[in-house]
Tab-separated table of C-alpha atoms in Angstrom:
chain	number	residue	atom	x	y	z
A	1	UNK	CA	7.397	8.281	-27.351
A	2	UNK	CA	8.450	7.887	-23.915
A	3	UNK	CA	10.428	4.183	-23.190
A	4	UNK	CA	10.472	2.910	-20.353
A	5	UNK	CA	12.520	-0.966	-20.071
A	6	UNK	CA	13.139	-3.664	-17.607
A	7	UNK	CA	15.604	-5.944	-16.624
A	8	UNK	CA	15.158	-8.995	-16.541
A	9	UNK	CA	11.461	-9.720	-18.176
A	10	UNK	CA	11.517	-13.372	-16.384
A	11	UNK	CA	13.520	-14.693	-13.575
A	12	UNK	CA	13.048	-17.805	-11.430
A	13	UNK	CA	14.914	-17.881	-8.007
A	14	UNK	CA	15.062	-20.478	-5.322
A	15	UNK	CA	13.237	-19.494	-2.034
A	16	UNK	CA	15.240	-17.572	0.493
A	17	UNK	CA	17.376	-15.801	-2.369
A	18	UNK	CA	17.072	-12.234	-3.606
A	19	UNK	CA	16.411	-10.647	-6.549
A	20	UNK	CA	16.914	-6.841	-8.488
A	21	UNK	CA	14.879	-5.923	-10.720
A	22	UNK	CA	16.117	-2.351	-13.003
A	23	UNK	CA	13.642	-0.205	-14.278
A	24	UNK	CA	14.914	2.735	-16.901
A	25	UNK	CA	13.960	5.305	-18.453
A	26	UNK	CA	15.749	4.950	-21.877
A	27	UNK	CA	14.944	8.892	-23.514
A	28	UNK	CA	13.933	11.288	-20.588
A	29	UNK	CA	14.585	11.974	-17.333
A	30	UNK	CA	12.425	10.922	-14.597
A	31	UNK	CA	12.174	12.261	-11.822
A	32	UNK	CA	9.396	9.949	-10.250
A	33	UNK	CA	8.923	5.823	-10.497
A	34	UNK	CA	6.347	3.688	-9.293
A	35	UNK	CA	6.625	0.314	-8.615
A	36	UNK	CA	2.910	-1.987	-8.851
A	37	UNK	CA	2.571	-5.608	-8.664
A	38	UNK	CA	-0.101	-7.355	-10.316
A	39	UNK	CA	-1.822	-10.603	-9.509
A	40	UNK	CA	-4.055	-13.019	-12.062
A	41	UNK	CA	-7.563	-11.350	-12.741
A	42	UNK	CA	-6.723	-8.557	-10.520
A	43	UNK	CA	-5.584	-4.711	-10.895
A	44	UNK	CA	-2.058	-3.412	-10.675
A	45	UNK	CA	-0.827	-2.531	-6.818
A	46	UNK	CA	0.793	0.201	-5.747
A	47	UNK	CA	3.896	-0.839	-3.941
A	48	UNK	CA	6.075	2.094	-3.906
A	49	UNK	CA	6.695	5.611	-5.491
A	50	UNK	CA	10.181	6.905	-5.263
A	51	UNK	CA	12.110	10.249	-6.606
A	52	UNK	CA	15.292	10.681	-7.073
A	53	UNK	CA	17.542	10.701	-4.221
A	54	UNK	CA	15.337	10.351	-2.115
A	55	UNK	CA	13.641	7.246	0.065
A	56	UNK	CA	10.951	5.642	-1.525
A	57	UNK	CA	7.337	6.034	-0.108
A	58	UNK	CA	6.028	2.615	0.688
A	59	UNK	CA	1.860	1.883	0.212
A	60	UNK	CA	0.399	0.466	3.452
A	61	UNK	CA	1.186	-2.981	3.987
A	62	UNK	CA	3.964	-3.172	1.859
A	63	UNK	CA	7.244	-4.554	3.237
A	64	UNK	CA	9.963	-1.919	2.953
A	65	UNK	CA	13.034	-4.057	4.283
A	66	UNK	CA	11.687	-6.852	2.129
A	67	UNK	CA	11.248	-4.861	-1.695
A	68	UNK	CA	14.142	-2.493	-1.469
A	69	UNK	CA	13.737	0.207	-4.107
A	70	UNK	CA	16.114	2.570	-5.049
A	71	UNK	CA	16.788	5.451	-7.160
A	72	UNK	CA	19.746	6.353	-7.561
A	73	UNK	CA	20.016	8.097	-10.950
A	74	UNK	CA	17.211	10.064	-12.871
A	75	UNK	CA	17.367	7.277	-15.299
A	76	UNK	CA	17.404	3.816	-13.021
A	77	UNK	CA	15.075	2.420	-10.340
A	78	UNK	CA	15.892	-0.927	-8.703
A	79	UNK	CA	13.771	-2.905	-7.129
A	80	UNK	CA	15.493	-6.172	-4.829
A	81	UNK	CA	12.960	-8.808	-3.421
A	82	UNK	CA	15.194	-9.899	-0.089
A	83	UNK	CA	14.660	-13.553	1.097
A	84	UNK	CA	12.592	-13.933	-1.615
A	85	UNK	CA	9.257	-16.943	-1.268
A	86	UNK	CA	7.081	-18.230	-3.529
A	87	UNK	CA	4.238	-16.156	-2.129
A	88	UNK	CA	6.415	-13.505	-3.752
A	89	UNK	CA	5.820	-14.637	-7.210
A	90	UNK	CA	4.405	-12.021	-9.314
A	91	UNK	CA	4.484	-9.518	-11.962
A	92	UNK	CA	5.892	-6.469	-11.194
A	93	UNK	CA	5.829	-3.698	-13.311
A	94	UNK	CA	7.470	-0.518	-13.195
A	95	UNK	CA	6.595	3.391	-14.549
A	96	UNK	CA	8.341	6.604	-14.808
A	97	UNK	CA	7.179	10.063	-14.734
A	98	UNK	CA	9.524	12.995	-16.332
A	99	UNK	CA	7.622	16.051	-14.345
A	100	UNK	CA	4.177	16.319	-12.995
A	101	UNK	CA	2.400	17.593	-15.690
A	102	UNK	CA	0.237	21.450	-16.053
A	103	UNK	CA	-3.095	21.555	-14.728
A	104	UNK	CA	-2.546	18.113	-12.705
A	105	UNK	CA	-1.374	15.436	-16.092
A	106	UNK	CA	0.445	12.981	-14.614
A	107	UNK	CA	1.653	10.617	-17.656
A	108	UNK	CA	3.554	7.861	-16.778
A	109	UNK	CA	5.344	5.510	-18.904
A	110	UNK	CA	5.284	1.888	-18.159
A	111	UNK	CA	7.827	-0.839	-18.250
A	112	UNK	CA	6.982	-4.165	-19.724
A	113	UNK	CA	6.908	-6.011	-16.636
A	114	UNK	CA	9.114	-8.864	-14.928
A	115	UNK	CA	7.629	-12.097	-14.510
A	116	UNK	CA	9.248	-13.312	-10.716
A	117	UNK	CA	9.141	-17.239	-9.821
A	118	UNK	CA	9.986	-17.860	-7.167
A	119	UNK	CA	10.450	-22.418	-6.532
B	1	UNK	CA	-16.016	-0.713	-2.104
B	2	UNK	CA	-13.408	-0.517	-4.801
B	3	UNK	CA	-12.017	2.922	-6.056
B	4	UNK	CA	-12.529	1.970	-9.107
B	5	UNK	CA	-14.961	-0.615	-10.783
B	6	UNK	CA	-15.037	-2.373	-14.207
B	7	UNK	CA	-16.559	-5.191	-15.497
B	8	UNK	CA	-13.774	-7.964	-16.067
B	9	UNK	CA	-15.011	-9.635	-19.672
B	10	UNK	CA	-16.104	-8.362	-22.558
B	11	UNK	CA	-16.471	-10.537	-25.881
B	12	UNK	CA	-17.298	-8.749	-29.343
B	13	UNK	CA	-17.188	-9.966	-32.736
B	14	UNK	CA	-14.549	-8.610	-34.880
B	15	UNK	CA	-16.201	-5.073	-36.774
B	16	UNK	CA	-18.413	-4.273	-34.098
B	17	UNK	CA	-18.588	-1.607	-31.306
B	18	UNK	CA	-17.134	-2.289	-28.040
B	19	UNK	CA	-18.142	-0.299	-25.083
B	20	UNK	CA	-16.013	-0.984	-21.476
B	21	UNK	CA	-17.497	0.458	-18.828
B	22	UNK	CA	-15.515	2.098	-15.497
B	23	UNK	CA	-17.304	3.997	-12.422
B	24	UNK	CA	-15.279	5.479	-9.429
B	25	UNK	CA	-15.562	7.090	-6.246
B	26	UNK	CA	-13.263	9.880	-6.053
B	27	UNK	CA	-14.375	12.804	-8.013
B	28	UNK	CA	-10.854	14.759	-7.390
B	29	UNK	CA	-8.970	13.845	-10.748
B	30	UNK	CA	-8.052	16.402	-12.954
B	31	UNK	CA	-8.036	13.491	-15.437
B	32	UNK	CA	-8.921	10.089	-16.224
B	33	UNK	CA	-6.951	7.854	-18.086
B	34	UNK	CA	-7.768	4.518	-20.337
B	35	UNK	CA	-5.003	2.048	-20.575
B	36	UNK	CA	-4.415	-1.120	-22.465
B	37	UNK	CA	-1.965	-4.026	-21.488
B	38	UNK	CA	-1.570	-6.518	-24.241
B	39	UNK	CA	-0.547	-10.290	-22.977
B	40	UNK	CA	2.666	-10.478	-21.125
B	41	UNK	CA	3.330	-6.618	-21.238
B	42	UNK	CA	3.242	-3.203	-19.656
B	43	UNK	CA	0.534	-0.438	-19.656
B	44	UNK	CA	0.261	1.574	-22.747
B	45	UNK	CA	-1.462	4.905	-22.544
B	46	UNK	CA	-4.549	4.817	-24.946
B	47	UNK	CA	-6.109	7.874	-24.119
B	48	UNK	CA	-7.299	10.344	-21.582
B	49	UNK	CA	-9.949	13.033	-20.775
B	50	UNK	CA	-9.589	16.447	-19.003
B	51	UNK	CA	-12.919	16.278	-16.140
B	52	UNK	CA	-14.559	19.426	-17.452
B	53	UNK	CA	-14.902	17.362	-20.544
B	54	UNK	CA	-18.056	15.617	-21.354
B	55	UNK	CA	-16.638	13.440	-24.739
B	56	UNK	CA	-13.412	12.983	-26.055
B	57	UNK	CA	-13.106	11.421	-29.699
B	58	UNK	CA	-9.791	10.227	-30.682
B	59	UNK	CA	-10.124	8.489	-34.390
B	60	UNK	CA	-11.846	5.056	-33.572
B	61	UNK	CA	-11.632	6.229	-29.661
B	62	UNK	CA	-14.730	7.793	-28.064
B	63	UNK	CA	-14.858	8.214	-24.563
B	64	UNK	CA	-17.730	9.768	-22.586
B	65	UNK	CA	-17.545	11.004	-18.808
B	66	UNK	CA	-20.598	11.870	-16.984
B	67	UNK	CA	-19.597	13.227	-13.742
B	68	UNK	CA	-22.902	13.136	-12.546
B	69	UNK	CA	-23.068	9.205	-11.992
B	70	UNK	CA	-19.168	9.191	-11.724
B	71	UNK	CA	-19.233	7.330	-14.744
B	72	UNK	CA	-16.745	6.792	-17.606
B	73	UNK	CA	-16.819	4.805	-21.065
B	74	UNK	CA	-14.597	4.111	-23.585
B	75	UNK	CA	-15.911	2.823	-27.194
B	76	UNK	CA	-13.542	1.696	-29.804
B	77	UNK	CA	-15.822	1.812	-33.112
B	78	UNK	CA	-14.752	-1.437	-35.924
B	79	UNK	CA	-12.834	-3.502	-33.296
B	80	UNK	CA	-10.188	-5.364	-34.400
B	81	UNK	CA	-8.480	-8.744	-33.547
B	82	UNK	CA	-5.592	-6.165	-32.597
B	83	UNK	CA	-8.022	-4.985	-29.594
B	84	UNK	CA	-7.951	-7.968	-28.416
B	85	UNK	CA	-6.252	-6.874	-24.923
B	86	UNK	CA	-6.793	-5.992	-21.067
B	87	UNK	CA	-8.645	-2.195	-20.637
B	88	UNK	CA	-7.782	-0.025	-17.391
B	89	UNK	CA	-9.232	3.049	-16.110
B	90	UNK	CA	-7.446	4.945	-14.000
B	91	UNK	CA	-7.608	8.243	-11.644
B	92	UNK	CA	-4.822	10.175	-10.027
B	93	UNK	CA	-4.425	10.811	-6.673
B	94	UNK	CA	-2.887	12.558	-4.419
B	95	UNK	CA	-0.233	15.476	-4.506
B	96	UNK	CA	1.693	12.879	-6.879
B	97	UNK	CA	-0.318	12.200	-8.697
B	98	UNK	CA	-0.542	7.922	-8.310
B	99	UNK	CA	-2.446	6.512	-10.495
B	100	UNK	CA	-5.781	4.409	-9.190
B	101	UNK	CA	-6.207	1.620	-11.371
B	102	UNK	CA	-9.358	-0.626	-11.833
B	103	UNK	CA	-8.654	-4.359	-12.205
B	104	UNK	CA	-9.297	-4.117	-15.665
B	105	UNK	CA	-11.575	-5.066	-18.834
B	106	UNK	CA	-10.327	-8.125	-20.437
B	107	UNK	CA	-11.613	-7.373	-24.577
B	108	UNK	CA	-11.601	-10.543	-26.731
B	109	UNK	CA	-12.445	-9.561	-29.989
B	110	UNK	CA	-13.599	-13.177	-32.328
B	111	UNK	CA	-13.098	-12.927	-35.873
């Protein structure tokens, strides 16, 4: 099947630092990736859903200039937490889509997460 | 209220039937997904059912969509230890398709 990875799977910054976070797609192309966050007990967020060369689309109340996503290849997403606080702490987990699929199938292939501390 | 409700716990003993439960609001969907996230990891893609579809068996996978009550099940028959994991159901939205995800059914399967 589909594989989706990310790099790193844990990190721990010092406050006011920034962080990137890669998300690829190791056997397909894809031409869509979200970005979600997830918090203790609670569902995955939405942050962000970005195609190729283009901008990403942010979810309300997400910080654009603070989680800078970009993708630049069909096979790579990045996603940098700027100025980064411990509020920011999380675990952020990334999926790819090859092509929207017939008849409204939308598969998407998830990454196995990155576990961000931030002290 | 949420667009997508589950219950949060469910505790079974190790053979039996578990059933999670998911209801949602929006009724546009083509599909609707289960998901399972083991400790520490991603989402993995269990199963999924078209919405003209009333049942969808998928060896020890059933899952059951009423459409009336906006309601949808998924039973895993002999549950193992294995099982033992979070469950998500999940809606797409939108002309991309984003995914609307409940905040999950955490299974704990004793032996």
């Amino acid at each position: 099947g589909a594989v989706v990875s990310q790099h790193p799977s844990r990190v721990i910054c010092k406050s006011g630092t920034s962080v990137k976070i890669e998300c690829r797609s190791l056997d397909f192309q894809a031409t869509t990736m979200f970005w979600y966050r997830q918090f203790p007990k609670k569902s995955l967020m939405l942050m962000a859903t970005s195609n190729e060369g283009s901008k990403a689309t942010y979810e309300q109340g997400v910080e654009k200039d603070k989680f800078l996503i970009n993708h630049a290849s069909l096979t790579l997403s990045t996603l940098t937490v700027t100025s980064a606080h411990p509020e920011d702490s999380s675990f952020y987990i990334c999926s790819a889509r090859a092509v929207a699929g017939g008849g409204g199938f939308y598969e998407q292939y998830f990454g196995p997460g990155t576990r961000l501390t931030v002290t | 209220g949420e667009d997508v409700e589950q219950s949060l716990f469910l505790s079974v003993r190790e053979g039996d039937s578990s059933v999670i439960n998911c209801t949602y609001t929006d009724s546009s969907s083509t599909y609707l997904y289960w998901y399972k996230q083991e400790p520490g990891a991603g989402l993995q893609l269990l199963t999924y059912i078209f919405s003209n579809m009333d049942m969808k068996q998928d060896q020890r996978l059933t899952v059951l969509l009423n459409k009336k009550d906006k309601h949808l099940s998924l039973r895993i028959a002999d549950t193992q230890t294995g099982d033992s994991a979070i469950y998500f159901c999940a809606g797409a939205r939108g002309s991309q398709g984003n995914l609307i995800f409940g905040k999950g059914t955490k299974l704990s399967v004793k032996p």
